Structure formats: structure tokens, C-alpha cells
Amino acid sequence: MTKDIKYFGIDISHLVFDVTDSDGNYYQFKNRISGFKKFVKLLTIDSHCVMEATGYYHYQLAYYLLESGLKVSVENPLAVKRFIQMKLSKIKTDKSDSKLICEYAKQVELKLWKGNSKHQIECLQMTRLLAVYTKQSTMLKNKIHGEAVLGNPSKVVLSSL
């Protein structure tokens, strides 16, 4: 850990995000703009915020921090999970996770997160939607096949499918 850098381990969920800094101070904020503004007041140019890639919940905070000119790392959740397992911690709370994410930040080489352009984000959303449609299509084809295997499929069910 560089002496000048103050790490902030962030465990983020739908409604709140829990933060532990490298001095061991713990905070909790709402996962919305008002919470982001309060959190940023704690930070300096030497702060480095570290969080897991948690589906969708981390995006708004990560972009807010990035646009505020702060260092952000969005880490692979499996790497963080393995680190936590190595610590043999039996406590599993958002507070303890934020503390362990901060410890992780101090011990590994972090890559700065750059985010994506608006076009990249839209492509990612379209790709995810296509994956959902593909999965649903496969499920419906399997259901049609299953109804046919019955030998006397309902015309109403088949037409609906």
C-alpha cells in the first residue's frame, strides 16, 4: 500500500452501500445521488475506491466517482470472494465485506476502472437482452416439444406458445 493512498472498500447493494476506509472507519450511505454526494465529501484526490462488479448496482456509484475525478477500481467478485475465503472470516455482513474489500485493495495490484462509452453501454444492454430472448425462445420451443410428446396437445396451449 502506498502511504499517500487512502483506500475505501465498498460493498454495494440495491438500497445502500457500506464503506470501510483504510483507517478502519465505517460508513453507510444510500445508493442514490444524495448518498454519493455525502460519500464524496470524505474523499480526497489521493482516495482510491474499490468495489466488486455486482451486476448493476455498482454502475451509478462507479460512474459518479469517475466523473468526480476519483480513482475507482471495480474488481472481479470471484477474486474478492477468494481473498475473503483465504482470510477465513466466518462473519458475512455488508460491514465486514466492506472491511475485507478494503484489505483486498491494500494487498493486490488494482487496475483503474475506466467505464464504458454510452455506445458500449447500449451494446452491452442489447447483448444482455438478446441473451434473455434466446433463453426464452429455447424454453418455449422445449415447452412446445413437451406438449407434442403428450400425444394430444391442446390447440389453445400450442397457439398461445
Coordinates of N, CA, C and O in Angstrom, one line a residue:
M1 N 0.8 -1.2 0.0 CA 0.0 0.0 0.0 C 0.9 1.2 0.0 O 1.8 1.3 0.8
T2 N 0.6 2.2 -0.9 CA 1.3 3.4 -0.9 C 0.8 4.3 0.3 O -0.4 4.3 0.5
K3 N 1.7 4.9 1.0 CA 1.3 5.7 2.2 C 0.3 6.8 1.9 O -0.5 7.1 2.7
D4 N 0.4 7.4 0.7 CA -0.4 8.6 0.4 C -1.8 8.1 0.0 O -2.8 8.9 0.1
I5 N -2.0 6.9 -0.4 CA -3.3 6.5 -0.9 C -4.2 6.0 0.3 O -3.7 5.3 1.2
K6 N -5.4 6.5 0.3 CA -6.4 6.0 1.3 C -7.4 5.2 0.6 O -8.1 5.7 -0.3
Y7 N -7.5 3.9 0.9 CA -8.4 3.0 0.2 C -9.8 3.1 0.9 O -9.9 3.2 2.1
F8 N -10.8 2.9 0.1 CA -12.2 2.8 0.6 C -12.8 1.5 0.0 O -13.0 1.4 -1.2
G9 N -13.0 0.5 0.8 CA -13.7 -0.7 0.4 C -15.2 -0.5 0.4 O -15.7 -0.1 1.4
I10 N -15.8 -0.8 -0.7 CA -17.2 -0.5 -0.8 C -18.0 -1.8 -1.1 O -17.7 -2.5 -2.1
D11 N -19.0 -2.1 -0.3 CA -19.9 -3.3 -0.5 C -21.2 -2.6 -0.9 O -21.8 -1.9 -0.1
I12 N -21.7 -2.9 -2.1 CA -22.8 -2.1 -2.6 C -24.0 -3.1 -2.8 O -23.8 -4.2 -3.3
S13 N -25.2 -2.6 -2.5 CA -26.4 -3.3 -2.8 C -27.5 -2.4 -3.3 O -27.2 -1.2 -3.6
H14 N -28.6 -2.9 -3.5 CA -29.7 -2.1 -4.1 C -30.0 -0.8 -3.4 O -30.1 0.2 -4.1
L15 N -30.1 -0.8 -2.1 CA -30.6 0.4 -1.4 C -29.4 1.2 -0.8 O -29.6 2.4 -0.6
V16 N -28.4 0.5 -0.3 CA -27.3 1.2 0.4 C -25.9 0.7 -0.1 O -25.9 -0.4 -0.7
F17 N -24.9 1.4 0.3 CA -23.6 0.9 0.2 C -22.8 1.2 1.4 O -22.9 2.2 2.1
D18 N -22.1 0.1 1.9 CA -21.3 0.2 3.1 C -19.8 0.4 2.7 O -19.3 -0.1 1.7
V19 N -19.2 1.3 3.5 CA -17.8 1.7 3.2 C -16.9 1.5 4.4 O -17.3 2.0 5.5
T20 N -15.7 1.0 4.2 CA -14.7 1.0 5.3 C -13.5 1.6 4.7 O -13.1 1.2 3.6
D21 N -12.9 2.5 5.3 CA -11.6 3.1 4.8 C -10.4 2.4 5.4 O -10.5 1.6 6.3
S22 N -9.2 2.8 4.9 CA -8.0 2.1 5.3 C -7.6 2.4 6.8 O -6.8 1.7 7.4
D23 N -8.3 3.4 7.4 CA -8.1 3.6 8.8 C -9.1 2.8 9.7 O -9.0 2.9 10.9
G24 N -10.0 2.1 9.1 CA -10.9 1.3 9.8 C -12.3 1.9 10.1 O -13.1 1.4 10.7
N25 N -12.4 3.2 9.6 CA -13.7 3.9 9.8 C -14.8 3.3 8.9 O -14.5 3.0 7.7
Y26 N -16.0 3.1 9.4 CA -17.1 2.5 8.7 C -18.2 3.6 8.5 O -18.5 4.4 9.4
Y27 N -18.8 3.5 7.3 CA -19.9 4.4 6.9 C -20.9 3.6 6.1 O -20.6 2.6 5.5
Q28 N -22.1 4.2 6.1 CA -23.2 3.6 5.2 C -23.9 4.8 4.6 O -24.2 5.8 5.2
F29 N -24.1 4.6 3.3 CA -24.8 5.7 2.5 C -25.9 5.0 1.7 O -25.9 3.8 1.3
K30 N -26.9 5.9 1.3 CA -28.0 5.4 0.4 C -27.4 5.3 -1.0 O -26.5 6.1 -1.4
N31 N -27.8 4.3 -1.7 CA -27.3 4.0 -3.1 C -28.1 4.9 -4.1 O -28.9 4.4 -4.9
R32 N -27.9 6.2 -4.0 CA -28.5 7.1 -4.9 C -27.7 8.4 -4.8 O -26.8 8.5 -4.0
I33 N -28.0 9.4 -5.6 CA -27.2 10.6 -5.8 C -26.9 11.3 -4.4 O -25.8 11.7 -4.1
S34 N -27.9 11.4 -3.6 CA -27.7 12.0 -2.3 C -26.7 11.3 -1.5 O -25.8 12.0 -0.8
G35 N -26.6 10.0 -1.5 CA -25.6 9.2 -0.8 C -24.3 9.4 -1.4 O -23.2 9.5 -0.7
F36 N -24.2 9.5 -2.8 CA -22.9 9.6 -3.5 C -22.3 11.0 -3.1 O -21.1 11.0 -2.8
K37 N -23.1 12.0 -3.0 CA -22.6 13.3 -2.7 C -22.0 13.4 -1.2 O -21.0 14.0 -1.0
K38 N -22.7 12.7 -0.3 CA -22.2 12.6 1.1 C -20.9 11.9 1.1 O -20.0 12.2 1.8
F39 N -20.8 10.8 0.4 CA -19.6 9.9 0.4 C -18.4 10.7 -0.2 O -17.3 10.7 0.4
V40 N -18.6 11.4 -1.3 CA -17.5 12.1 -2.0 C -16.9 13.2 -1.0 O -15.7 13.5 -1.2
K41 N -17.7 13.7 -0.1 CA -17.2 14.7 0.8 C -16.1 14.1 1.7 O -15.2 14.8 2.2
L42 N -16.0 12.8 1.9 CA -15.0 12.1 2.7 C -13.7 12.0 1.9 O -12.6 11.7 2.5
L43 N -13.8 12.1 0.6 CA -12.7 11.7 -0.3 C -11.7 12.8 -0.6 O -12.2 14.0 -0.7
T44 N -10.5 12.5 -0.9 CA -9.5 13.5 -1.4 C -9.0 13.0 -2.8 O -9.3 11.8 -3.2
I45 N -8.1 13.7 -3.4 CA -7.5 13.3 -4.6 C -6.7 12.0 -4.5 O -6.5 11.3 -5.5
D46 N -6.3 11.7 -3.3 CA -5.5 10.5 -3.0 C -6.3 9.3 -2.6 O -5.8 8.2 -2.3
S47 N -7.6 9.5 -2.7 CA -8.5 8.3 -2.3 C -8.6 7.4 -3.5 O -8.6 7.8 -4.6
H48 N -8.8 6.1 -3.2 CA -8.9 5.1 -4.2 C -10.1 4.2 -3.7 O -10.0 3.5 -2.7
C49 N -11.2 4.2 -4.5 CA -12.4 3.5 -4.1 C -12.4 2.1 -4.8 O -12.2 2.1 -6.0
V50 N -12.7 1.1 -4.1 CA -12.7 -0.3 -4.6 C -14.0 -1.0 -4.3 O -14.4 -1.0 -3.1
M51 N -14.6 -1.6 -5.3 CA -15.9 -2.3 -5.2 C -15.9 -3.5 -6.1 O -15.0 -3.6 -7.0
E52 N -16.8 -4.4 -5.8 CA -17.0 -5.5 -6.7 C -17.9 -5.2 -7.8 O -18.8 -4.3 -7.7
A53 N -17.8 -5.9 -8.9 CA -18.7 -5.8 -10.0 C -20.0 -6.6 -9.6 O -20.0 -7.8 -9.6
T54 N -21.0 -5.9 -9.2 CA -22.2 -6.5 -8.6 C -23.4 -6.4 -9.6 O -24.4 -5.7 -9.2
G55 N -23.3 -7.0 -10.7 CA -24.5 -6.9 -11.6 C -24.6 -5.5 -12.1 O -23.8 -4.9 -12.8
Y56 N -25.7 -4.8 -11.6 CA -26.0 -3.5 -12.0 C -25.8 -2.4 -10.9 O -25.7 -1.3 -11.1
Y57 N -25.8 -2.9 -9.6 CA -25.8 -2.0 -8.5 C -24.6 -1.0 -8.4 O -24.7 0.1 -7.9
H58 N -23.5 -1.4 -8.9 CA -22.3 -0.6 -8.7 C -22.1 0.5 -9.8 O -21.3 1.4 -9.6
Y59 N -22.8 0.4 -10.9 CA -22.6 1.3 -12.0 C -22.7 2.7 -11.7 O -21.9 3.5 -12.0
Q60 N -23.8 3.1 -11.1 CA -24.1 4.5 -10.9 C -23.0 5.2 -10.0 O -22.5 6.3 -10.3
L61 N -22.7 4.5 -8.9 CA -21.7 5.0 -8.0 C -20.3 5.0 -8.7 O -19.6 6.1 -8.6
A62 N -19.9 4.0 -9.4 CA -18.6 4.0 -10.1 C -18.5 5.1 -11.1 O -17.5 5.8 -11.1
Y63 N -19.6 5.3 -11.9 CA -19.5 6.5 -12.8 C -19.5 7.8 -12.1 O -18.8 8.7 -12.5
Y64 N -20.2 7.9 -11.0 CA -20.3 9.2 -10.3 C -18.9 9.5 -9.8 O -18.4 10.6 -9.9
L65 N -18.2 8.5 -9.2 CA -16.8 8.7 -8.7 C -15.9 9.0 -9.8 O -15.0 9.9 -9.7
L66 N -16.0 8.3 -10.9 CA -15.1 8.5 -12.1 C -15.3 9.9 -12.6 O -14.3 10.7 -12.8
E67 N -16.5 10.4 -12.7 CA -16.8 11.7 -13.2 C -16.4 12.8 -12.2 O -16.2 14.0 -12.6
S68 N -16.2 12.4 -11.0 CA -15.8 13.4 -9.9 C -14.2 13.4 -9.9 O -13.6 14.1 -9.0
G69 N -13.6 12.7 -10.8 CA -12.1 12.7 -10.9 C -11.4 11.8 -9.9 O -10.2 12.0 -9.6
L70 N -12.1 10.8 -9.3 CA -11.5 10.0 -8.3 C -11.1 8.6 -8.9 O -11.6 8.2 -10.0
K71 N -10.2 8.0 -8.2 CA -9.7 6.7 -8.6 C -10.7 5.6 -8.2 O -11.1 5.6 -7.1
V72 N -11.1 4.8 -9.2 CA -12.0 3.7 -8.9 C -11.5 2.4 -9.5 O -11.0 2.4 -10.6
S73 N -11.7 1.4 -8.7 CA -11.4 0.0 -9.2 C -12.7 -0.8 -9.0 O -13.2 -0.8 -7.9
V74 N -13.1 -1.5 -10.1 CA -14.2 -2.4 -10.0 C -13.7 -3.8 -10.2 O -13.2 -4.1 -11.3
E75 N -13.7 -4.6 -9.1 CA -13.0 -5.9 -9.1 C -13.9 -7.1 -9.4 O -15.1 -7.0 -9.1
N76 N -13.3 -8.1 -9.9 CA -14.0 -9.4 -10.2 C -14.5 -9.9 -8.8 O -13.7 -10.1 -7.9
P77 N -15.8 -10.2 -8.7 CA -16.3 -10.7 -7.4 C -15.7 -12.0 -7.0 O -15.5 -12.2 -5.8
L78 N -15.3 -12.9 -7.9 CA -14.7 -14.1 -7.6 C -13.3 -13.9 -6.9 O -13.0 -14.6 -5.9
A79 N -12.6 -13.0 -7.4 CA -11.2 -12.7 -6.9 C -11.4 -12.2 -5.4 O -10.7 -12.6 -4.5
V80 N -12.4 -11.3 -5.2 CA -12.6 -10.8 -3.9 C -13.1 -11.9 -3.0 O -12.7 -12.0 -1.8
K81 N -14.0 -12.7 -3.5 CA -14.5 -13.9 -2.7 C -13.4 -14.8 -2.2 O -13.4 -15.2 -1.1
R82 N -12.5 -15.1 -3.1 CA -11.4 -16.0 -2.8 C -10.5 -15.4 -1.7 O -10.0 -16.0 -0.8
F83 N -10.3 -14.1 -1.9 CA -9.5 -13.3 -0.9 C -10.1 -13.4 0.5 O -9.5 -13.7 1.5
I84 N -11.4 -13.2 0.5 CA -12.2 -13.3 1.8 C -12.1 -14.7 2.4 O -11.9 -14.9 3.6
Q85 N -12.2 -15.7 1.5 CA -12.1 -17.1 2.0 C -10.8 -17.4 2.6 O -10.6 -18.1 3.6
M86 N -9.7 -16.8 2.0 CA -8.4 -17.0 2.5 C -8.2 -16.4 3.9 O -7.4 -16.9 4.7
K87 N -8.9 -15.4 4.2 CA -8.9 -14.7 5.5 C -9.6 -15.5 6.5 O -9.6 -15.2 7.7
L88 N -10.3 -16.6 6.1 CA -11.1 -17.5 7.0 C -12.1 -16.8 7.8 O -12.4 -17.2 9.0
S89 N -12.7 -15.7 7.3 CA -13.7 -15.0 8.0 C -15.0 -15.7 8.0 O -15.5 -16.1 6.9
K90 N -15.6 -15.9 9.2 CA -16.9 -16.6 9.3 C -18.0 -15.5 9.3 O -19.1 -15.9 9.2
I91 N -17.6 -14.3 9.5 CA -18.6 -13.2 9.6 C -18.9 -12.8 8.2 O -18.0 -12.4 7.4
K92 N -20.2 -12.7 7.8 CA -20.6 -12.3 6.5 C -21.7 -11.3 6.6 O -22.9 -11.6 6.6
T93 N -21.3 -10.0 6.8 CA -22.2 -8.9 6.8 C -21.7 -7.9 5.7 O -20.6 -8.0 5.3
D94 N -22.5 -6.9 5.4 CA -22.1 -5.9 4.5 C -21.0 -5.1 5.1 O -20.0 -4.7 4.4
K95 N -21.0 -4.8 6.4 CA -20.0 -4.1 7.0 C -18.6 -4.9 7.0 O -17.6 -4.3 6.6
S96 N -18.7 -6.2 7.3 CA -17.4 -7.0 7.3 C -16.9 -7.1 5.8 O -15.7 -7.1 5.6
D97 N -17.8 -7.2 4.9 CA -17.4 -7.3 3.5 C -16.7 -6.0 3.0 O -15.7 -6.1 2.3
S98 N -17.2 -4.9 3.4 CA -16.6 -3.6 3.0 C -15.2 -3.5 3.6 O -14.2 -3.1 3.0
K99 N -15.0 -4.0 4.9 CA -13.7 -4.0 5.5 C -12.7 -5.0 4.8 O -11.6 -4.6 4.5
L100 N -13.2 -6.1 4.4 CA -12.4 -7.1 3.7 C -12.0 -6.6 2.3 O -10.9 -6.9 1.8
I101 N -13.0 -5.9 1.6 CA -12.7 -5.3 0.3 C -11.6 -4.3 0.4 O -10.7 -4.2 -0.4
C102 N -11.6 -3.5 1.5 CA -10.5 -2.5 1.8 C -9.2 -3.3 2.0 O -8.2 -2.8 1.5
E103 N -9.2 -4.3 2.8 CA -8.0 -5.1 3.0 C -7.5 -5.7 1.6 O -6.3 -5.7 1.4
Y104 N -8.4 -6.2 0.8 CA -8.0 -6.7 -0.5 C -7.3 -5.6 -1.3 O -6.3 -5.8 -1.9
A105 N -7.9 -4.4 -1.3 CA -7.3 -3.2 -2.0 C -5.9 -2.9 -1.6 O -5.1 -2.6 -2.4
K106 N -5.6 -3.1 -0.3 CA -4.3 -2.8 0.2 C -3.2 -3.8 -0.3 O -2.1 -3.5 -0.3
Q107 N -3.7 -5.0 -0.6 CA -2.8 -6.1 -0.8 C -2.6 -6.6 -2.3 O -1.7 -7.3 -2.6
V108 N -3.5 -6.1 -3.2 CA -3.4 -6.6 -4.6 C -3.1 -5.4 -5.5 O -3.3 -4.2 -5.1
E109 N -2.6 -5.7 -6.7 CA -2.4 -4.6 -7.6 C -3.7 -4.3 -8.3 O -4.3 -5.2 -9.0
L110 N -4.2 -3.1 -8.1 CA -5.5 -2.8 -8.7 C -5.4 -2.1 -10.0 O -4.4 -1.4 -10.3
K111 N -6.4 -2.4 -10.9 CA -6.4 -1.7 -12.2 C -7.5 -0.6 -12.1 O -8.6 -0.9 -11.5
L112 N -7.2 0.5 -12.6 CA -8.2 1.6 -12.6 C -9.3 1.3 -13.5 O -9.1 0.8 -14.7
W113 N -10.5 1.5 -13.1 CA -11.7 1.3 -13.9 C -11.9 2.6 -14.8 O -11.9 3.7 -14.3
K114 N -12.2 2.4 -16.1 CA -12.4 3.5 -17.0 C -13.8 3.7 -17.4 O -14.2 4.7 -18.0
G115 N -14.6 2.7 -17.1 CA -16.0 2.8 -17.5 C -16.2 2.5 -19.0 O -15.2 2.1 -19.7
N116 N -17.3 2.7 -19.5 CA -17.6 2.4 -20.9 C -18.3 3.7 -21.5 O -18.9 4.4 -20.8
S117 N -18.2 3.8 -22.8 CA -18.9 4.9 -23.5 C -20.4 4.6 -23.5 O -20.8 3.4 -23.3
K118 N -21.2 5.6 -23.9 CA -22.6 5.4 -24.0 C -23.0 4.3 -25.0 O -23.9 3.5 -24.8
H119 N -22.2 4.3 -26.1 CA -22.4 3.3 -27.1 C -22.1 1.9 -26.6 O -22.8 0.9 -26.9
Q120 N -21.0 1.8 -25.9 CA -20.6 0.5 -25.3 C -21.7 0.0 -24.3 O -22.0 -1.2 -24.3
I121 N -22.2 0.9 -23.5 CA -23.2 0.5 -22.5 C -24.5 0.0 -23.2 O -25.1 -1.0 -22.9
E122 N -24.9 0.8 -24.3 CA -26.1 0.4 -25.0 C -25.9 -1.0 -25.7 O -26.8 -1.8 -25.7
C123 N -24.7 -1.2 -26.2 CA -24.4 -2.6 -26.8 C -24.5 -3.7 -25.8 O -25.0 -4.7 -26.1
L124 N -23.9 -3.4 -24.6 CA -24.0 -4.4 -23.5 C -25.4 -4.7 -23.1 O -25.8 -5.8 -23.0
Q125 N -26.2 -3.6 -23.1 CA -27.6 -3.8 -22.7 C -28.3 -4.7 -23.8 O -29.1 -5.6 -23.5
M126 N -28.1 -4.4 -25.1 CA -28.7 -5.1 -26.2 C -28.2 -6.6 -26.2 O -29.0 -7.5 -26.4
T127 N -27.0 -6.8 -25.9 CA -26.4 -8.2 -25.8 C -27.1 -8.9 -24.7 O -27.5 -10.1 -24.9
R128 N -27.3 -8.3 -23.6 CA -27.9 -9.0 -22.4 C -29.4 -9.3 -22.8 O -29.9 -10.3 -22.4
L129 N -30.1 -8.3 -23.4 CA -31.5 -8.5 -23.8 C -31.6 -9.7 -24.8 O -32.5 -10.5 -24.7
L130 N -30.7 -9.7 -25.8 CA -30.7 -10.8 -26.8 C -30.5 -12.2 -26.1 O -31.1 -13.1 -26.4
A131 N -29.6 -12.2 -25.1 CA -29.4 -13.4 -24.3 C -30.7 -13.9 -23.6 O -31.1 -15.1 -23.6
V132 N -31.5 -12.9 -23.1 CA -32.7 -13.2 -22.4 C -33.7 -13.8 -23.4 O -34.4 -14.8 -23.2
Y133 N -33.8 -13.1 -24.6 CA -34.8 -13.5 -25.6 C -34.4 -14.9 -26.1 O -35.3 -15.8 -26.4
T134 N -33.1 -15.2 -26.3 CA -32.7 -16.5 -26.7 C -33.0 -17.6 -25.7 O -33.5 -18.6 -26.1
K135 N -32.8 -17.3 -24.5 CA -33.2 -18.3 -23.4 C -34.7 -18.5 -23.4 O -35.1 -19.7 -23.3
Q136 N -35.5 -17.4 -23.5 CA -36.9 -17.6 -23.5 C -37.4 -18.4 -24.7 O -38.3 -19.2 -24.6
S137 N -36.8 -18.1 -25.9 CA -37.2 -18.8 -27.1 C -36.9 -20.3 -27.0 O -37.7 -21.1 -27.3
T138 N -35.7 -20.6 -26.4 CA -35.4 -22.1 -26.2 C -36.4 -22.7 -25.2 O -36.9 -23.8 -25.5
M139 N -36.8 -22.0 -24.2 CA -37.7 -22.5 -23.2 C -39.1 -22.8 -23.9 O -39.7 -23.8 -23.7
L140 N -39.5 -21.9 -24.7 CA -40.8 -22.0 -25.4 C -40.8 -23.2 -26.4 O -41.7 -24.0 -26.5
K141 N -39.7 -23.3 -27.1 CA -39.5 -24.5 -28.1 C -39.5 -25.8 -27.3 O -40.2 -26.7 -27.8
N142 N -38.9 -25.8 -26.2 CA -38.9 -27.0 -25.4 C -40.3 -27.3 -24.8 O -40.7 -28.5 -24.8
K143 N -41.0 -26.3 -24.5 CA -42.4 -26.5 -24.0 C -43.3 -27.0 -25.1 O -44.1 -27.9 -24.9
I144 N -43.2 -26.5 -26.3 CA -43.9 -26.9 -27.5 C -43.6 -28.4 -27.7 O -44.5 -29.2 -28.0
H145 N -42.3 -28.8 -27.7 CA -41.9 -30.1 -27.9 C -42.5 -31.0 -26.8 O -43.1 -32.1 -27.1
G146 N -42.5 -30.6 -25.6 CA -43.1 -31.3 -24.5 C -44.6 -31.6 -24.6 O -45.1 -32.7 -24.4
E147 N -45.3 -30.6 -25.1 CA -46.7 -30.7 -25.3 C -47.0 -31.7 -26.5 O -47.9 -32.5 -26.4
A148 N -46.2 -31.7 -27.5 CA -46.3 -32.6 -28.6 C -46.1 -34.1 -28.2 O -46.7 -35.0 -28.6
V149 N -45.1 -34.3 -27.2 CA -44.8 -35.6 -26.7 C -46.0 -36.2 -26.0 O -46.2 -37.4 -25.9
L150 N -46.9 -35.3 -25.4 CA -48.1 -35.8 -24.7 C -49.0 -36.6 -25.7 O -49.8 -37.4 -25.2
G151 N -48.9 -36.4 -26.9 CA -49.7 -37.1 -27.9 C -51.0 -36.4 -28.3 O -51.4 -36.6 -29.4
N152 N -51.6 -35.6 -27.5 CA -52.8 -34.9 -27.8 C -52.7 -33.5 -27.2 O -53.4 -33.1 -26.3
P153 N -51.8 -32.7 -27.8 CA -51.6 -31.4 -27.3 C -52.8 -30.5 -27.5 O -53.5 -30.5 -28.5
S154 N -53.0 -29.6 -26.5 CA -54.1 -28.7 -26.5 C -53.8 -27.6 -27.6 O -52.7 -27.0 -27.6
K155 N -54.8 -27.4 -28.5 CA -54.6 -26.4 -29.5 C -54.5 -25.0 -28.9 O -53.8 -24.2 -29.5
V156 N -55.2 -24.8 -27.8 CA -55.2 -23.5 -27.2 C -53.8 -23.2 -26.6 O -53.2 -22.1 -26.8
V157 N -53.2 -24.2 -26.0 CA -51.8 -24.1 -25.4 C -50.8 -23.9 -26.5 O -50.0 -23.0 -26.5
L158 N -50.9 -24.7 -27.6 CA -49.9 -24.6 -28.7 C -50.1 -23.3 -29.4 O -49.0 -22.6 -29.7
S159 N -51.3 -22.8 -29.6 CA -51.4 -21.5 -30.3 C -50.9 -20.4 -29.4 O -50.3 -19.4 -29.9
S160 N -51.1 -20.5 -28.1 CA -50.5 -19.5 -27.1 C -49.0 -19.5 -27.1 O -48.4 -18.4 -27.1
L161 N -48.4 -20.7 -27.2 CA -47.0 -20.8 -27.2 C -46.4 -20.3 -28.5 O -45.4 -19.7 -28.6

